[in-house]
Structures are given as structure tokens and as C-alpha cells.
PDB file of C-alpha atoms in Angstrom:
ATOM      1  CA  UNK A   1     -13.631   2.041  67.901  1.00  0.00           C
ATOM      2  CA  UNK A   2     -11.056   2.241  70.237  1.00  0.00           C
ATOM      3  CA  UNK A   3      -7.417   1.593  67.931  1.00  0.00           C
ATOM      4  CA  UNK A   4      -4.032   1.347  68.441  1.00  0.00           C
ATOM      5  CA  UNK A   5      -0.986   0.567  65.691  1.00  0.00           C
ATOM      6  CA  UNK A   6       2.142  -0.137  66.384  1.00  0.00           C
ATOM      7  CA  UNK A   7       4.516   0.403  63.723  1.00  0.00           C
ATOM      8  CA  UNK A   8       6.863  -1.261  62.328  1.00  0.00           C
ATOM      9  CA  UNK A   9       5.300  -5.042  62.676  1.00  0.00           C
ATOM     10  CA  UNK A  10       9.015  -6.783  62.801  1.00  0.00           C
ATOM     11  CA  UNK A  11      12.750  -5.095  63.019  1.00  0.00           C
ATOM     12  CA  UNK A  12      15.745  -6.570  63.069  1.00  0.00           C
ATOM     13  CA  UNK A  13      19.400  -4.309  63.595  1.00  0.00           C
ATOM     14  CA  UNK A  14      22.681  -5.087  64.351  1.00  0.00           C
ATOM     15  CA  UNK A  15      23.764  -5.125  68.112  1.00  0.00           C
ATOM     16  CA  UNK A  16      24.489  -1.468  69.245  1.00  0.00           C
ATOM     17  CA  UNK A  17      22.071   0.073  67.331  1.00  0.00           C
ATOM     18  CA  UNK A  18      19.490   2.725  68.941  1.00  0.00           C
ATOM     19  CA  UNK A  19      15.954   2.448  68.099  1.00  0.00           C
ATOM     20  CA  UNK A  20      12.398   3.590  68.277  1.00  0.00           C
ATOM     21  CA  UNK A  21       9.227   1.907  68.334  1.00  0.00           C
ATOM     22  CA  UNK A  22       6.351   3.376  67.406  1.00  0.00           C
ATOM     23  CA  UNK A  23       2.651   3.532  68.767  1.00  0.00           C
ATOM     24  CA  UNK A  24      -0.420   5.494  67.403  1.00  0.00           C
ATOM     25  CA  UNK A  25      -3.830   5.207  68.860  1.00  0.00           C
ATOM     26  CA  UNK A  26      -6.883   7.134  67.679  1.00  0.00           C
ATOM     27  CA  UNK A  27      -8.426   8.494  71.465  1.00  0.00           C
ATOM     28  CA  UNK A  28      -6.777  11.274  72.864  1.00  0.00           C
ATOM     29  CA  UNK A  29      -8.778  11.159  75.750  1.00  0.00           C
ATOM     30  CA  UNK A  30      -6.309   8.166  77.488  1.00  0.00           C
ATOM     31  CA  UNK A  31      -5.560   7.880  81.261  1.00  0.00           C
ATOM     32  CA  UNK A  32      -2.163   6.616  80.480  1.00  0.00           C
ATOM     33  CA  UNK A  33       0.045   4.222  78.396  1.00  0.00           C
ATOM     34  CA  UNK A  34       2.069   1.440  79.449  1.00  0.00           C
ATOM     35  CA  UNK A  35       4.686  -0.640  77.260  1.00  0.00           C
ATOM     36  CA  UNK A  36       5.109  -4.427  77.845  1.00  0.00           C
ATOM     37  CA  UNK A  37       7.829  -6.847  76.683  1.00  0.00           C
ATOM     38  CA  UNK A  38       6.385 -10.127  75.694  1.00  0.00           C
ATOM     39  CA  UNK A  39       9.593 -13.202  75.047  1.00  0.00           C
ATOM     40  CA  UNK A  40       7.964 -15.915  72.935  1.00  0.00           C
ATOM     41  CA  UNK A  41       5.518 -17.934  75.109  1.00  0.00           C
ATOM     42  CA  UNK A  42       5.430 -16.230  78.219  1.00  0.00           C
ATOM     43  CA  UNK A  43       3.124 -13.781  79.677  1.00  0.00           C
ATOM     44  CA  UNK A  44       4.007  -9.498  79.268  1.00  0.00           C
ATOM     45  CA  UNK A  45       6.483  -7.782  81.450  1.00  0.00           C
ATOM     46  CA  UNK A  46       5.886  -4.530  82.144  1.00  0.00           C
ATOM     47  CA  UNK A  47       8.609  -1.823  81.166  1.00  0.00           C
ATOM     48  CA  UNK A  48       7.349   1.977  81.516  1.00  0.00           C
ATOM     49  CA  UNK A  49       3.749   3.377  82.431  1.00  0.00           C
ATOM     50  CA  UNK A  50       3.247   6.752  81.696  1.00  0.00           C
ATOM     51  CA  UNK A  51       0.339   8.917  82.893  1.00  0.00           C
ATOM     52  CA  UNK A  52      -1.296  11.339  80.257  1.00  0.00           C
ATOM     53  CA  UNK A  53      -0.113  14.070  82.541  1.00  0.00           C
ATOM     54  CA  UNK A  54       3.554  13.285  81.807  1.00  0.00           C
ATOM     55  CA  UNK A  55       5.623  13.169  78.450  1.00  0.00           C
ATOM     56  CA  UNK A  56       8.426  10.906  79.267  1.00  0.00           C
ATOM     57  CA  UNK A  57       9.322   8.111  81.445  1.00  0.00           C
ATOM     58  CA  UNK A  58      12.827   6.472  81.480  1.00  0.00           C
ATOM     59  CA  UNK A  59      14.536   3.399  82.468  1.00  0.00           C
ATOM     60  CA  UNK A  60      18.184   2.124  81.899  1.00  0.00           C
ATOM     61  CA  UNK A  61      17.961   2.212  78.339  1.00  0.00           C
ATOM     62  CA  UNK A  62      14.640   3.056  77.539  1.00  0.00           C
ATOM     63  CA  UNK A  63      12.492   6.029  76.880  1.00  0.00           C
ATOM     64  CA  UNK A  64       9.262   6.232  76.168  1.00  0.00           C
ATOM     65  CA  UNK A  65       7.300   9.363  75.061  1.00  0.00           C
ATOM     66  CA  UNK A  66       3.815  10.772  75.085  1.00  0.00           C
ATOM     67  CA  UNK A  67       2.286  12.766  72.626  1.00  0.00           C
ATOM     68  CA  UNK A  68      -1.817  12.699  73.260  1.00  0.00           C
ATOM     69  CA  UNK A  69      -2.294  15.806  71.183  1.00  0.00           C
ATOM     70  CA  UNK A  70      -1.161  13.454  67.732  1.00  0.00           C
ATOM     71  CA  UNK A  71      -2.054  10.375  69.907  1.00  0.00           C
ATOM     72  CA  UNK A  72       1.383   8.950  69.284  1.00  0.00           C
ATOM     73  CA  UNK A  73       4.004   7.140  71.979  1.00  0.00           C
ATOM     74  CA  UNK A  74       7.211   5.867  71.171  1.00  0.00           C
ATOM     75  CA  UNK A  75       9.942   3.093  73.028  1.00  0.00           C
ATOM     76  CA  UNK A  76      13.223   4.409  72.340  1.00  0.00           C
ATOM     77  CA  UNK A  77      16.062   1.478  73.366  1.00  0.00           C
ATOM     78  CA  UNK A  78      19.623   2.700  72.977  1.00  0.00           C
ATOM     79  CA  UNK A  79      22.384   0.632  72.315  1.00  0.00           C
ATOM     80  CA  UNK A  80      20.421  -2.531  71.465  1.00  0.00           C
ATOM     81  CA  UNK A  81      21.836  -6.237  72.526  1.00  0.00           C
ATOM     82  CA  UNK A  82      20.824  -9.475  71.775  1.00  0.00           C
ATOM     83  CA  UNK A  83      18.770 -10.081  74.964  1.00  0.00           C
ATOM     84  CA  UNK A  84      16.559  -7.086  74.094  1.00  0.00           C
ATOM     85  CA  UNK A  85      15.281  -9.294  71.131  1.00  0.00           C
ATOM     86  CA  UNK A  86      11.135  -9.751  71.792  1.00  0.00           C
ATOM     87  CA  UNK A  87       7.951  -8.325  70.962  1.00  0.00           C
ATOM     88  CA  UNK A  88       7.099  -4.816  72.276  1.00  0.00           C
ATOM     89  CA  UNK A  89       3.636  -4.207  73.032  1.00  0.00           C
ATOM     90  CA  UNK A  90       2.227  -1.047  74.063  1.00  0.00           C
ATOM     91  CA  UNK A  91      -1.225  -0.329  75.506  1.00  0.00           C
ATOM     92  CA  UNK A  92      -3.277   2.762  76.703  1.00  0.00           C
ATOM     93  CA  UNK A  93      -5.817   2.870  79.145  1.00  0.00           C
ATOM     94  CA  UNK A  94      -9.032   4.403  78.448  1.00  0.00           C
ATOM     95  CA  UNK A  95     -12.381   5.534  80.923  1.00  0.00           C
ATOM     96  CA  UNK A  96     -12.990   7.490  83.529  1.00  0.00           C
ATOM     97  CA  UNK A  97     -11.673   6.881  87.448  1.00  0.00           C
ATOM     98  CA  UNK A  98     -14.417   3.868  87.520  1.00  0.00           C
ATOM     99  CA  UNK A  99     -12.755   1.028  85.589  1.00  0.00           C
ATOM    100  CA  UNK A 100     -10.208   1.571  83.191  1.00  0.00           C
ATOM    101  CA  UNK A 101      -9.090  -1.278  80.447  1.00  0.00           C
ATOM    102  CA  UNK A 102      -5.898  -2.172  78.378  1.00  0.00           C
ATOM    103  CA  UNK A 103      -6.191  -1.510  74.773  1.00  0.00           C
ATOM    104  CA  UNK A 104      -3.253  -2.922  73.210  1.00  0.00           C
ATOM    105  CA  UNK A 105      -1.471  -2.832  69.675  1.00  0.00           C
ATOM    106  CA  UNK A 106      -0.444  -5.821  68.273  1.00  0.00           C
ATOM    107  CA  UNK A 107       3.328  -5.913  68.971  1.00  0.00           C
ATOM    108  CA  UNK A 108       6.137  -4.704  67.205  1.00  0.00           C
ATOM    109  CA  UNK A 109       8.767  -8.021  66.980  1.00  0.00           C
ATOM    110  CA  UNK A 110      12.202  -7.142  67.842  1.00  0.00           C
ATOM    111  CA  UNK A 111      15.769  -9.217  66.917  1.00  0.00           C
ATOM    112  CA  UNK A 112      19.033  -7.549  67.781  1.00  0.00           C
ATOM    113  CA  UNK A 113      21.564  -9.603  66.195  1.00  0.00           C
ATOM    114  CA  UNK A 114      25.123 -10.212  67.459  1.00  0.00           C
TER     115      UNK A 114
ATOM    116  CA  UNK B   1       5.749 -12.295  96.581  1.00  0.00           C
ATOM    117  CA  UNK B   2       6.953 -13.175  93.799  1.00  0.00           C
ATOM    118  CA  UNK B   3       4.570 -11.394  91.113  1.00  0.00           C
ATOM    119  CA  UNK B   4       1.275 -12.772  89.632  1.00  0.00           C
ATOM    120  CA  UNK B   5       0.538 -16.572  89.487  1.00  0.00           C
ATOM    121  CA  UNK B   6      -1.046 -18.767  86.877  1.00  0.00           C
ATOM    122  CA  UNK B   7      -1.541 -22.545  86.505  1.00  0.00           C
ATOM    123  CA  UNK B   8      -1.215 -24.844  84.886  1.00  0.00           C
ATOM    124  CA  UNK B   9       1.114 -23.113  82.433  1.00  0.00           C
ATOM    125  CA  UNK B  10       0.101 -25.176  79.510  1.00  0.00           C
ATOM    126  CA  UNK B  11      -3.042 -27.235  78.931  1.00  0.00           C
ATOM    127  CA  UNK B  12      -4.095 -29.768  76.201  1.00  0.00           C
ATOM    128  CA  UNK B  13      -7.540 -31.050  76.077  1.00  0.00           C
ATOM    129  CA  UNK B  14     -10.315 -32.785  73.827  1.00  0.00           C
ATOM    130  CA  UNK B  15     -12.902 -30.718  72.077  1.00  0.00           C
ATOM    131  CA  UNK B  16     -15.843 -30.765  74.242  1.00  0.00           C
ATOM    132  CA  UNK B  17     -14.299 -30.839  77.709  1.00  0.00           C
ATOM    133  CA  UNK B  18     -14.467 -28.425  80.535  1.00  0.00           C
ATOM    134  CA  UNK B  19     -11.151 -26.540  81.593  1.00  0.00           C
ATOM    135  CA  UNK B  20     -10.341 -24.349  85.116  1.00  0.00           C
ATOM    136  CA  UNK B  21      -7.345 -21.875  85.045  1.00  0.00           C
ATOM    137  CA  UNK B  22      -6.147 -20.462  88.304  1.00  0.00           C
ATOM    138  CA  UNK B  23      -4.886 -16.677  88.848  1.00  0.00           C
ATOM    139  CA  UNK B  24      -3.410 -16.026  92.322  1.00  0.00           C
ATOM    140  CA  UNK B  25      -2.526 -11.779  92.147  1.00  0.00           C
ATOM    141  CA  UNK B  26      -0.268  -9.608  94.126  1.00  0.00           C
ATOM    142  CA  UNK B  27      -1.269  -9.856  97.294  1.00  0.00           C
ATOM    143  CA  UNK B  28      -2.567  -6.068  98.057  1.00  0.00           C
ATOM    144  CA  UNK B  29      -3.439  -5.421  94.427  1.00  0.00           C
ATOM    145  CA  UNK B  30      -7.472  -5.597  94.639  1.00  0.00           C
ATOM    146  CA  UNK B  31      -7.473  -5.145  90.728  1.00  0.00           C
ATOM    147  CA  UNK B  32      -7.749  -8.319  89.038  1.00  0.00           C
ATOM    148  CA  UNK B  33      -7.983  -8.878  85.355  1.00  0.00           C
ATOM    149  CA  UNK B  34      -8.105 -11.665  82.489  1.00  0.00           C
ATOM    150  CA  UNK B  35      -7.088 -11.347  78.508  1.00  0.00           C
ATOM    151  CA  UNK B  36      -6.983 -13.535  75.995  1.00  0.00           C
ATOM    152  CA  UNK B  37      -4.049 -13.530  73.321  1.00  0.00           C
ATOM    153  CA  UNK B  38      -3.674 -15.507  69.970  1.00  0.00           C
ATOM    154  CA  UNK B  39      -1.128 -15.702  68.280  1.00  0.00           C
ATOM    155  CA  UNK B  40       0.161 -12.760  66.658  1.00  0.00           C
ATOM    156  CA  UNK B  41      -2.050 -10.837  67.897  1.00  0.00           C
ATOM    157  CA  UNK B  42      -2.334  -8.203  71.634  1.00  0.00           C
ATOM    158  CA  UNK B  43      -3.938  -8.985  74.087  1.00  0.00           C
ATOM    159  CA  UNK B  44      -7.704  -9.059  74.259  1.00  0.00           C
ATOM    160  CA  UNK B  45      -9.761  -7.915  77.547  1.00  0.00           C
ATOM    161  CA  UNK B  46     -11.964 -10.347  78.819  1.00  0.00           C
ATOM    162  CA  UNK B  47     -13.475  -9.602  82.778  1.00  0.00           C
ATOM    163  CA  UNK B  48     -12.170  -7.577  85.439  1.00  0.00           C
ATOM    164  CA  UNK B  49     -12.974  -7.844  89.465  1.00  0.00           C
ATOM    165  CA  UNK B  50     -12.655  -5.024  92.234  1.00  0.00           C
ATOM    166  CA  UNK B  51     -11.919  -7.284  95.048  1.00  0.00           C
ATOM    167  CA  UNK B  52     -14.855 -10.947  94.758  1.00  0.00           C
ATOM    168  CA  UNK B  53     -16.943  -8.446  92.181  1.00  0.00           C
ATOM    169  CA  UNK B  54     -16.761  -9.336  88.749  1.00  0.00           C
ATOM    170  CA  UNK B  55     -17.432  -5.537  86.905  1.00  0.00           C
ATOM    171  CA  UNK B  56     -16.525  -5.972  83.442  1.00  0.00           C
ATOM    172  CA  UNK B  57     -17.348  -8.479  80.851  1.00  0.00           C
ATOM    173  CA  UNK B  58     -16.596  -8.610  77.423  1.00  0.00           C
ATOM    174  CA  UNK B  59     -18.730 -10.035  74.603  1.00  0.00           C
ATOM    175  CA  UNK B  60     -16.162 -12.292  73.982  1.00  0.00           C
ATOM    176  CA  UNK B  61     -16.951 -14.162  76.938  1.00  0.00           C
ATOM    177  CA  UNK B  62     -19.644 -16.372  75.838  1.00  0.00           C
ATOM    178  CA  UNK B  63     -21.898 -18.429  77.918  1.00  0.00           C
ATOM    179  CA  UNK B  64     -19.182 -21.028  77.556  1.00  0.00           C
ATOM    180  CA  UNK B  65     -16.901 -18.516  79.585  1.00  0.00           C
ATOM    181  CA  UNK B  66     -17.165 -18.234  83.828  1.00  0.00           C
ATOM    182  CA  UNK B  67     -14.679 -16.243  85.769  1.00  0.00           C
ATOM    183  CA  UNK B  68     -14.548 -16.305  89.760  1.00  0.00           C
ATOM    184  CA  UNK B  69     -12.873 -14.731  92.616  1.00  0.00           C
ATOM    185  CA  UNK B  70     -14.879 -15.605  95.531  1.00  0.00           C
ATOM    186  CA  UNK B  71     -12.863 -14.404  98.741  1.00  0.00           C
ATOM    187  CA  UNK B  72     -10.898 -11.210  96.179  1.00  0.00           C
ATOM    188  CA  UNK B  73      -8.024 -13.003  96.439  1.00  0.00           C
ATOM    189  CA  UNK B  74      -7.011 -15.483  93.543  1.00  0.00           C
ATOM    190  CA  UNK B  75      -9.767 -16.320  90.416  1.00  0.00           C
ATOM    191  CA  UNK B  76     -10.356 -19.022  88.302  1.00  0.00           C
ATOM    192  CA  UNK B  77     -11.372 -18.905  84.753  1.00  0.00           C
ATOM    193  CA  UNK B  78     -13.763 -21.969  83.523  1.00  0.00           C
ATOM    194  CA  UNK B  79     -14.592 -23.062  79.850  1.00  0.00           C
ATOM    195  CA  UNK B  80     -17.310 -25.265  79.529  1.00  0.00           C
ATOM    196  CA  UNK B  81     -17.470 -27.693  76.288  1.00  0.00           C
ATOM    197  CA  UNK B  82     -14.060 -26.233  74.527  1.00  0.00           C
ATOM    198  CA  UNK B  83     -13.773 -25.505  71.079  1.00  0.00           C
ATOM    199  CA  UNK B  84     -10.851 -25.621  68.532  1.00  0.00           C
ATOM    200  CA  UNK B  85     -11.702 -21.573  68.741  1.00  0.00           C
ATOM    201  CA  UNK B  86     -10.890 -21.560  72.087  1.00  0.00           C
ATOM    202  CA  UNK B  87      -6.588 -22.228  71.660  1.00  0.00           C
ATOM    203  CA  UNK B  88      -5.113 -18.952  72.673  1.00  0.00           C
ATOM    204  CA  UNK B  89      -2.577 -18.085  75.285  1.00  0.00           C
ATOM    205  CA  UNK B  90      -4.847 -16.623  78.805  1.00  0.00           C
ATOM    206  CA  UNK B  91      -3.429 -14.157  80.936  1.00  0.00           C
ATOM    207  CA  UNK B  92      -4.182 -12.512  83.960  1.00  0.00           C
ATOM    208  CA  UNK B  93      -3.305  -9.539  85.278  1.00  0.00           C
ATOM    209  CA  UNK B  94      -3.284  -7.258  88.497  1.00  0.00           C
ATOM    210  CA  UNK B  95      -3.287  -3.903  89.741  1.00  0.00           C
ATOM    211  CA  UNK B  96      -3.725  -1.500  92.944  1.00  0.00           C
ATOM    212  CA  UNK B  97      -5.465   0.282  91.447  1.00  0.00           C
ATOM    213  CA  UNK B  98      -7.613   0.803  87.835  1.00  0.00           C
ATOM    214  CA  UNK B  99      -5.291   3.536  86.553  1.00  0.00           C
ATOM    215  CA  UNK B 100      -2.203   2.086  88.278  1.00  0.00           C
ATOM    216  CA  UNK B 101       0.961  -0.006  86.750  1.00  0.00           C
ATOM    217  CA  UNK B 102      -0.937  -3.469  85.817  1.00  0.00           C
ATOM    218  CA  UNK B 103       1.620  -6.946  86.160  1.00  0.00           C
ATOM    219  CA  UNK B 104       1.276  -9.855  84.292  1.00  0.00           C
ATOM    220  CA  UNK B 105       1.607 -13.508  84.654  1.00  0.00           C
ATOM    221  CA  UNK B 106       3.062 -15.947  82.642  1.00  0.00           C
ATOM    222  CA  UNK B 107      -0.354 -16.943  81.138  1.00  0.00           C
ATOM    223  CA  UNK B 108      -1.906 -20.378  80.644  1.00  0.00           C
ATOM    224  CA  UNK B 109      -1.453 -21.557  76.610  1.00  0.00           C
ATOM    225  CA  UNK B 110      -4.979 -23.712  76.595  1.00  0.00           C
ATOM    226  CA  UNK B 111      -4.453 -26.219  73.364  1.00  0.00           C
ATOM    227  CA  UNK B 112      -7.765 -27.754  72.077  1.00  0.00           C
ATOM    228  CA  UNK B 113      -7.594 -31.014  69.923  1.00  0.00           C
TER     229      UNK B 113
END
């Protein structure tokens, strides 16, 4: 069964704090892995993609990594603020060049307090 | 273009009636996808079309469950006879291609009573 776990479930940190989220899933054999921000009651915006060729994408703040060896990615956000507070989910993509789905974790929940 | 689409954004409705959500994608992306998400929980896959042709189902798209995109250009999701089970937030998605970036909508939160 296709799995992935993000960890931890909820975080909260001060304001100016850096931080990494965590994401294991249990097939190596992945096309690529994408992390999403999700605000409460809205739909996901994406944030990184990064193909199972590549280790690391970045953007502004963020960083993700790839690891499919120990099927592990992390979200690294540096210098956290307040409007970074949301749920982070990530998702890998599994299958061959036919179709490919999103398998997702279920969301690590993010509040950067002032 | 302004990203993918959905409407309505919210809808309530009895037990037992039939419901139509509307996806309108990025105009050249000929990907076109629809989860399911309650709450708490990811996102769950539910179809998939390459252009009108629906590929992909999941098995948790019962009978109940119909998903269209007749021309490859926007879909519409149908639940006949809705159950209390049925309450979960439905988005859709897009994409160029399959292994390409995928964008979200905002979703349509479907409330049974």
C-alpha cells in the first residue's frame, strides 16, 4: 500500500524561527514530489515540485529536499512569520509515463505566532 | 487565466438529492483531475481525464459518483441520492502533463443534512 507520513501532525514556534517539515513515504520508485499549502477552507496551493532526478528545489524561503534512497522529503521555511501559519501537505507521484496520481500525507498544521 | 475554477464554492443539500460541481482547468493543461478531502485528512484521488477521456477511477467512486468532461475542457462531478457520508471538501485539479506541476482550485465544501 502506497504510504506517506508527515511528521510532526501540528507545530507551533515563535515568529523568526526556521523549521523543517518532514515527509516519509514507503515507495522509492516515485516520479516526483510536490508540497502544497492548504489555509483553512480553501483548496491547496502549490509551493515546490521536485522530480526524483533532483535533490533540492528552492523558493524565497523554502527548501525542500529529496531523499528516495530513505524515501524521505523535507520543507525547510526559514525565518517563519505569521502568514506562513497553514497546513503543509506533501504528495509524491507514483506510475509509469501513462498516468501518474497524487498520494498525499495528511498535513502537517503550522502556527507561527507573533 | 486566472488558475483553476470551481463552483459553487460551498453547497448544502438534503440527504437524498442529486448535486453537480463544475471544474473549469487551465486552459492548455489537458490533465484534469478530482479528489476528495475530509477533514483532517489529504486529499483522496478520485478520476482523472486526458483531454474528454475519463482514465482513472477510484473505488471510492461509487455508482452514486459520475464525472464528465465532454469537449476536454471544463468537467462536472455529479452525486446522485447524497449521503451524510458524502460531506467532504471536492477539489479539482490540473496539469500539462501527468508528471508535470498539478494546480489546484479552491474546492467545492458539499454539506449534506
Amino acid at each position: 500500500k502506497q504510504e506517506v507520513t508527515q511528521i510532526p501532525a501540528a507545530l507551533s514556534v515563535p515568529e523568526g524561527e526556521n523549521l523543517v517539515l518532514n515527509c516519509s513515504f514507503t515507495d522509492s520508485a516515485i516520479y516526483n514530489l510536490q508540497w502544497f499549502r492548504q489555509d483553512p477552507g480553501k483548496g491547496l496551493t502549490s509551493l515546490l515540485l521536485i522530480q526524483s532526478s533532483q535533490r533540492e528545489q528552492t523558493s524565497g524561503r523554502l527548501n525542500a529536499s529529496l531523499d528516495k534512497s530513505s524515501g524521505r522529503s523535507t520543507l525547510y521555511i526559514a525565518a517563519s512569520q505569521p502568514g506562513d501559519s497553514a497546513t503543509y501537505l506533501c504528495a509524491h507521484r507514483l506510475g509509469d509515463t501513462g498516468f501518474q496520481k497524487l498520494v498525499f500525507g495528511t498535513g502537517t498544521r503550522l502556527l507561527v505566532s507573533p | 487565466d486566472t488558475g483553476v475554477s470551481q463552483n459553487p464554492r460551498h453547497k448544502i443539500t438534503k440527504r437524498g438529492q442529486n448535486v453537480t460541481f463544475r471544474c473549469d482547468p487551465i486552459s492548455e493543461h489537458n490533465r484534469l483531475y478530482w479528489y476528495r478531502q475530509t477533514l483532517g485528512q489529504g486529499p483522496e484521488f478520485l478520476t482523472y481525464f486526458q483531454n474528454e477521456a475519463q482514465l482513472e477511477k477510484s473505488r471510492l467512486l461509487s455508482d452514486r459518483f459520475s464525472a464528465e468532461r465532454p469537449k476536454g475542457s471544463f468537467s462536472t462531478l455529479e452525486i446522485q441520492r447524497t449521503e451524510q457520508g458524502d460531506s467532504a471538501m471536492y477539489l479539482c485539479a490540473s496539469s500539462f502533463q501527468g508528471n508535470t506541476e498539478a494546480f489546484f482550485g479552491q474546492g467545492t465544501r458539499l454539506t449534506v443534512v
